[in-house]
Amino acid sequence: MERNTGLIIAMDVTRMDRAVKIASEVAECVDAIKVGYPLVLSEGLSVISRLADYAPVIADFKVADIPYTDELICEQVFKAGASGLIVHGFTGEDSLKACIGVARLYDGDIYVVSEMSHPGGAKYFQPIADEIASMAYEFGATGIVAPATRPERVKHLRSIIGDSLSIISPGVGAQGGKASDVIASGANWIIVGRSIYNSENPKETAMELVTGIGI
Ligand code: O7E
């Protein structure tokens, strides 16, 4: 993914027409559109190719299965037009390798969730986050997902993966994180949903966030 603005919008709306309207408004402010279960379950997998007209799409399916099933999922997602896919790492090395293998066939990106941003994410995820981040590095993932709500953790996870992997970071705005803090801690992109799509003027809000990122 090309880093022009440092902003990824989380398009967690449930109607295609609303998603397309917001995407057309914010297209020039974002480097990617993250699409997940809310929109795909509501409108179907075709939302991926539809939104890819505006910006590269990262499919957020937090894939977490046995390697064989992971491969089938990854193939469907990349065939549908996604540029990137978010997967879990706790399923183990073989599952992650399977996802990365399919992504390479499509020249796609794999981002591995290392630690989640919500309060509950600290309990089970944080103790294994370092190992997940190391595994993402070892097997050549594109990057990891790390919490903007805990910039100190982003800094720590950055020290584990070095500079070759990207960090995409959700939790800015509605969850309390601040763009400038998490970028200063080593994130390459922030992922922002509600603060943008629920605002009166999504484009203006996105532009303010981009200014805060300060690329
Ligand atoms: O809080 P918002 O509205 O700005 O949205 C944040 C988005 O990031 C939303 O889609 C949520 O599902 C996702 N997310 C987190 O908020 N925290 C995490 O730890 C992980 C994710 C996520 O998407 O994982 C992959 C990036």
Short mmCIF file of C-alpha atoms and ligand atoms in Angstrom, two decimals:
data_model
loop_
_atom_site.label_atom_id
_atom_site.label_comp_id
_atom_site.label_asym_id
_atom_site.label_seq_id
_atom_site.Cartn_x
_atom_site.Cartn_y
_atom_site.Cartn_z
CA MET A 1 0.00 0.00 0.00
CA GLU A 2 1.34 3.39 -0.91
CA ARG A 3 1.67 5.79 2.00
CA ASN A 4 0.40 9.16 0.87
CA THR A 5 -1.87 10.28 3.69
CA GLY A 6 -1.40 7.64 6.41
CA LEU A 7 -5.16 7.25 6.78
CA ILE A 8 -7.29 4.13 6.28
CA ILE A 9 -11.04 4.47 6.65
CA ALA A 10 -12.90 1.64 8.39
CA MET A 11 -16.10 1.46 6.34
CA ASP A 12 -18.32 -0.14 8.98
CA VAL A 13 -21.59 1.01 7.49
CA THR A 14 -24.17 -1.53 6.38
CA ARG A 15 -25.47 -0.06 3.11
CA MET A 16 -23.66 -0.04 -0.18
CA ASP A 17 -25.05 3.35 -1.26
CA ARG A 18 -23.82 5.00 1.95
CA ALA A 19 -20.43 3.31 1.65
CA VAL A 20 -20.03 4.45 -1.96
CA LYS A 21 -21.04 8.01 -1.08
CA ILE A 22 -18.54 8.22 1.79
CA ALA A 23 -15.82 6.56 -0.29
CA SER A 24 -16.30 9.10 -3.09
CA GLU A 25 -16.09 11.96 -0.57
CA VAL A 26 -12.95 10.80 1.24
CA ALA A 27 -11.11 9.03 -1.61
CA GLU A 28 -8.36 11.63 -1.93
CA CYS A 29 -7.70 11.62 1.84
CA VAL A 30 -7.28 7.88 2.35
CA ASP A 31 -4.68 5.31 1.30
CA ALA A 32 -7.12 2.42 1.69
CA ILE A 33 -10.65 1.47 2.62
CA LYS A 34 -11.05 -1.26 5.24
CA VAL A 35 -14.13 -3.37 4.66
CA GLY A 36 -15.31 -5.92 7.19
CA TYR A 37 -18.21 -8.09 8.22
CA PRO A 38 -20.81 -5.35 8.78
CA LEU A 39 -20.79 -4.25 5.13
CA VAL A 40 -19.97 -7.56 3.44
CA LEU A 41 -22.61 -9.54 5.37
CA SER A 42 -25.15 -6.90 4.52
CA GLU A 43 -24.33 -6.22 0.87
CA GLY A 44 -22.19 -9.14 -0.31
CA LEU A 45 -18.59 -9.61 -1.38
CA SER A 46 -19.09 -7.38 -4.43
CA VAL A 47 -18.66 -4.35 -2.13
CA ILE A 48 -14.94 -5.01 -2.41
CA SER A 49 -14.67 -4.40 -6.14
CA ARG A 50 -17.17 -1.53 -5.94
CA LEU A 51 -15.13 0.33 -3.31
CA ALA A 52 -11.85 -0.54 -5.00
CA ASP A 53 -12.85 2.04 -7.64
CA TYR A 54 -12.10 4.68 -4.99
CA ALA A 55 -9.10 3.29 -3.08
CA PRO A 56 -7.37 -0.05 -2.48
CA VAL A 57 -9.51 -2.27 -0.26
CA ILE A 58 -8.24 -4.11 2.81
CA ALA A 59 -10.62 -6.91 3.74
CA ASP A 60 -10.94 -7.23 7.50
CA PHE A 61 -12.12 -10.79 8.03
CA LYS A 62 -9.68 -11.53 10.85
CA VAL A 63 -9.13 -14.93 9.28
CA ALA A 64 -8.56 -17.59 11.98
CA ASP A 65 -8.88 -21.17 10.78
CA ILE A 66 -6.92 -24.26 9.83
CA PRO A 67 -4.48 -23.70 6.94
CA TYR A 68 -6.68 -25.41 4.32
CA THR A 69 -9.74 -23.33 5.15
CA ASP A 70 -7.63 -20.19 5.45
CA GLU A 71 -6.41 -20.74 1.89
CA LEU A 72 -9.94 -21.03 0.57
CA ILE A 73 -10.96 -17.83 2.36
CA CYS A 74 -7.89 -15.91 1.18
CA GLU A 75 -8.47 -16.96 -2.43
CA GLN A 76 -12.07 -15.70 -2.37
CA VAL A 77 -11.04 -12.39 -0.86
CA PHE A 78 -8.21 -11.65 -3.31
CA LYS A 79 -10.26 -12.88 -6.28
CA ALA A 80 -12.95 -10.42 -5.22
CA GLY A 81 -10.49 -7.56 -5.70
CA ALA A 82 -9.04 -6.89 -2.26
CA SER A 83 -5.47 -5.61 -2.11
CA GLY A 84 -4.97 -6.69 1.47
CA LEU A 85 -6.42 -8.99 4.10
CA ILE A 86 -6.35 -8.93 7.89
CA VAL A 87 -5.78 -12.27 9.60
CA HIS A 88 -5.30 -13.51 13.13
CA GLY A 89 -1.99 -14.93 14.26
CA PHE A 90 -3.06 -16.95 17.31
CA THR A 91 -4.03 -19.86 15.05
CA GLY A 92 -0.31 -20.53 14.57
CA GLU A 93 2.52 -20.53 12.08
CA ASP A 94 1.00 -23.00 9.63
CA SER A 95 -2.20 -20.99 9.32
CA LEU A 96 -0.30 -17.73 8.85
CA LYS A 97 1.99 -19.31 6.26
CA ALA A 98 -1.06 -20.53 4.33
CA CYS A 99 -2.52 -17.00 4.20
CA ILE A 100 0.78 -15.43 3.16
CA GLY A 101 1.23 -18.08 0.47
CA VAL A 102 -2.08 -17.25 -1.17
CA ALA A 103 -1.54 -13.50 -0.82
CA ARG A 104 1.75 -13.78 -2.72
CA LEU A 105 -0.04 -15.40 -5.66
CA TYR A 106 -2.23 -12.31 -5.92
CA ASP A 107 0.46 -9.79 -5.00
CA GLY A 108 -1.66 -9.02 -1.95
CA ASP A 109 -0.87 -7.83 1.55
CA ILE A 110 -1.39 -9.72 4.80
CA TYR A 111 -1.74 -7.83 8.08
CA VAL A 112 -1.66 -9.84 11.31
CA VAL A 113 -3.60 -8.70 14.39
CA SER A 114 -1.07 -8.53 17.21
CA GLU A 115 -3.05 -6.88 19.99
CA MET A 116 -6.55 -5.44 19.96
CA SER A 117 -7.46 -1.88 20.86
CA HIS A 118 -10.50 -2.32 23.09
CA PRO A 119 -10.11 -2.66 26.90
CA GLY A 120 -10.70 -6.42 26.75
CA GLY A 121 -7.86 -6.72 24.24
CA ALA A 122 -5.37 -6.28 27.05
CA LYS A 123 -6.34 -9.47 28.88
CA TYR A 124 -5.81 -12.38 26.48
CA PHE A 125 -4.12 -10.68 23.55
CA GLN A 126 -1.43 -8.58 25.20
CA PRO A 127 0.43 -11.54 26.76
CA ILE A 128 0.87 -13.16 23.32
CA ALA A 129 1.25 -9.99 21.23
CA ASP A 130 5.06 -10.02 21.16
CA GLU A 131 5.16 -13.59 19.88
CA ILE A 132 2.53 -12.88 17.24
CA ALA A 133 4.46 -9.82 16.07
CA SER A 134 7.69 -11.86 15.88
CA MET A 135 5.92 -14.55 13.88
CA ALA A 136 4.52 -11.95 11.46
CA TYR A 137 8.08 -10.71 10.94
CA GLU A 138 9.56 -14.18 10.58
CA PHE A 139 7.08 -15.33 7.95
CA GLY A 140 7.08 -12.15 5.91
CA ALA A 141 3.68 -10.64 6.57
CA THR A 142 3.16 -7.14 5.23
CA GLY A 143 2.50 -5.77 8.66
CA ILE A 144 0.71 -6.01 11.97
CA VAL A 145 -2.35 -4.41 13.53
CA ALA A 146 -1.54 -2.66 16.82
CA PRO A 147 -3.69 -0.54 19.16
CA ALA A 148 -3.79 3.25 18.85
CA THR A 149 -5.35 3.24 22.31
CA ARG A 150 -1.97 2.10 23.73
CA PRO A 151 0.77 4.04 21.93
CA GLU A 152 3.37 2.61 24.31
CA ARG A 153 2.47 -0.88 23.04
CA VAL A 154 2.78 0.28 19.44
CA LYS A 155 6.27 1.52 20.25
CA HIS A 156 7.15 -1.78 21.88
CA LEU A 157 5.75 -3.85 18.99
CA ARG A 158 7.65 -1.64 16.53
CA SER A 159 10.86 -2.51 18.38
CA ILE A 160 10.09 -6.20 17.81
CA ILE A 161 9.29 -6.05 14.08
CA GLY A 162 11.86 -3.44 13.06
CA ASP A 163 11.28 -1.13 10.11
CA SER A 164 10.51 -3.59 7.35
CA LEU A 165 6.93 -4.36 8.42
CA SER A 166 4.09 -1.85 8.51
CA ILE A 167 1.90 -1.07 11.48
CA ILE A 168 -1.74 -0.23 10.83
CA SER A 169 -3.43 1.06 13.94
CA PRO A 170 -7.12 1.30 14.88
CA GLY A 171 -8.51 3.09 17.92
CA VAL A 172 -8.16 6.78 17.03
CA GLY A 173 -11.16 8.98 17.78
CA ALA A 174 -14.17 7.00 19.01
CA GLN A 175 -11.97 4.66 21.07
CA GLY A 176 -9.91 7.51 22.53
CA GLY A 177 -6.59 7.24 20.68
CA LYS A 178 -4.86 10.27 19.16
CA ALA A 179 -3.40 10.20 15.64
CA SER A 180 -0.21 12.13 16.38
CA ASP A 181 0.61 9.96 19.44
CA VAL A 182 0.34 6.65 17.63
CA ILE A 183 2.21 7.86 14.56
CA ALA A 184 4.98 9.15 16.84
CA SER A 185 5.04 5.69 18.44
CA GLY A 186 5.77 3.98 15.14
CA ALA A 187 2.48 3.35 13.34
CA ASN A 188 2.48 3.90 9.57
CA TRP A 189 -1.26 4.19 9.18
CA ILE A 190 -4.20 4.91 11.43
CA ILE A 191 -7.51 3.18 10.82
CA VAL A 192 -10.52 5.37 11.61
CA GLY A 193 -14.20 4.54 11.28
CA ARG A 194 -16.93 6.24 13.29
CA SER A 195 -15.20 9.61 13.67
CA ILE A 196 -15.25 9.91 9.88
CA TYR A 197 -18.42 8.20 8.65
CA ASN A 198 -20.63 9.55 11.44
CA SER A 199 -19.36 13.10 11.11
CA GLU A 200 -21.38 15.85 9.43
CA ASN A 201 -18.63 16.30 6.89
CA PRO A 202 -16.60 13.10 6.39
CA LYS A 203 -14.16 14.72 3.98
CA GLU A 204 -13.37 17.59 6.34
CA THR A 205 -12.89 15.19 9.27
CA ALA A 206 -10.65 12.96 7.18
CA MET A 207 -8.58 15.96 6.13
CA GLU A 208 -8.17 17.04 9.77
CA LEU A 209 -6.96 13.55 10.64
CA VAL A 210 -4.48 13.63 7.76
CA THR A 211 -3.14 16.92 9.09
CA GLY A 212 -2.73 15.30 12.53
CA ILE A 213 -0.80 12.42 10.97
CA GLY A 214 1.46 15.00 9.37
CA ILE A 215 3.17 13.11 6.54
O1 O7E B 1 -13.46 2.68 16.38
P1 O7E B 1 -13.64 3.05 14.96
O2 O7E B 1 -15.06 3.31 14.58
O3 O7E B 1 -12.70 4.12 14.49
O4 O7E B 1 -13.29 1.74 14.08
C1 O7E B 1 -12.14 1.00 14.26
C2 O7E B 1 -12.10 -0.14 13.27
O5 O7E B 1 -10.95 -0.93 13.51
C3 O7E B 1 -13.28 -1.10 13.36
O6 O7E B 1 -13.51 -1.60 12.05
C4 O7E B 1 -12.80 -2.21 14.25
O7 O7E B 1 -13.41 -3.43 13.94
C5 O7E B 1 -11.32 -2.26 13.86
N1 O7E B 1 -10.39 -2.75 14.90
C6 O7E B 1 -10.33 -2.15 16.13
O8 O7E B 1 -11.04 -1.18 16.41
N2 O7E B 1 -9.46 -2.63 17.06
C7 O7E B 1 -8.63 -3.68 16.83
O9 O7E B 1 -7.87 -4.05 17.70
C8 O7E B 1 -8.66 -4.28 15.57
C9 O7E B 1 -9.51 -3.79 14.61
C10 O7E B 1 -9.40 -4.30 13.31
O10 O7E B 1 -9.97 -3.91 12.36
O11 O7E B 1 -8.49 -5.21 13.09
C11 O7E B 1 -7.96 -5.15 11.91
C12 O7E B 1 -7.43 -3.74 11.56
#
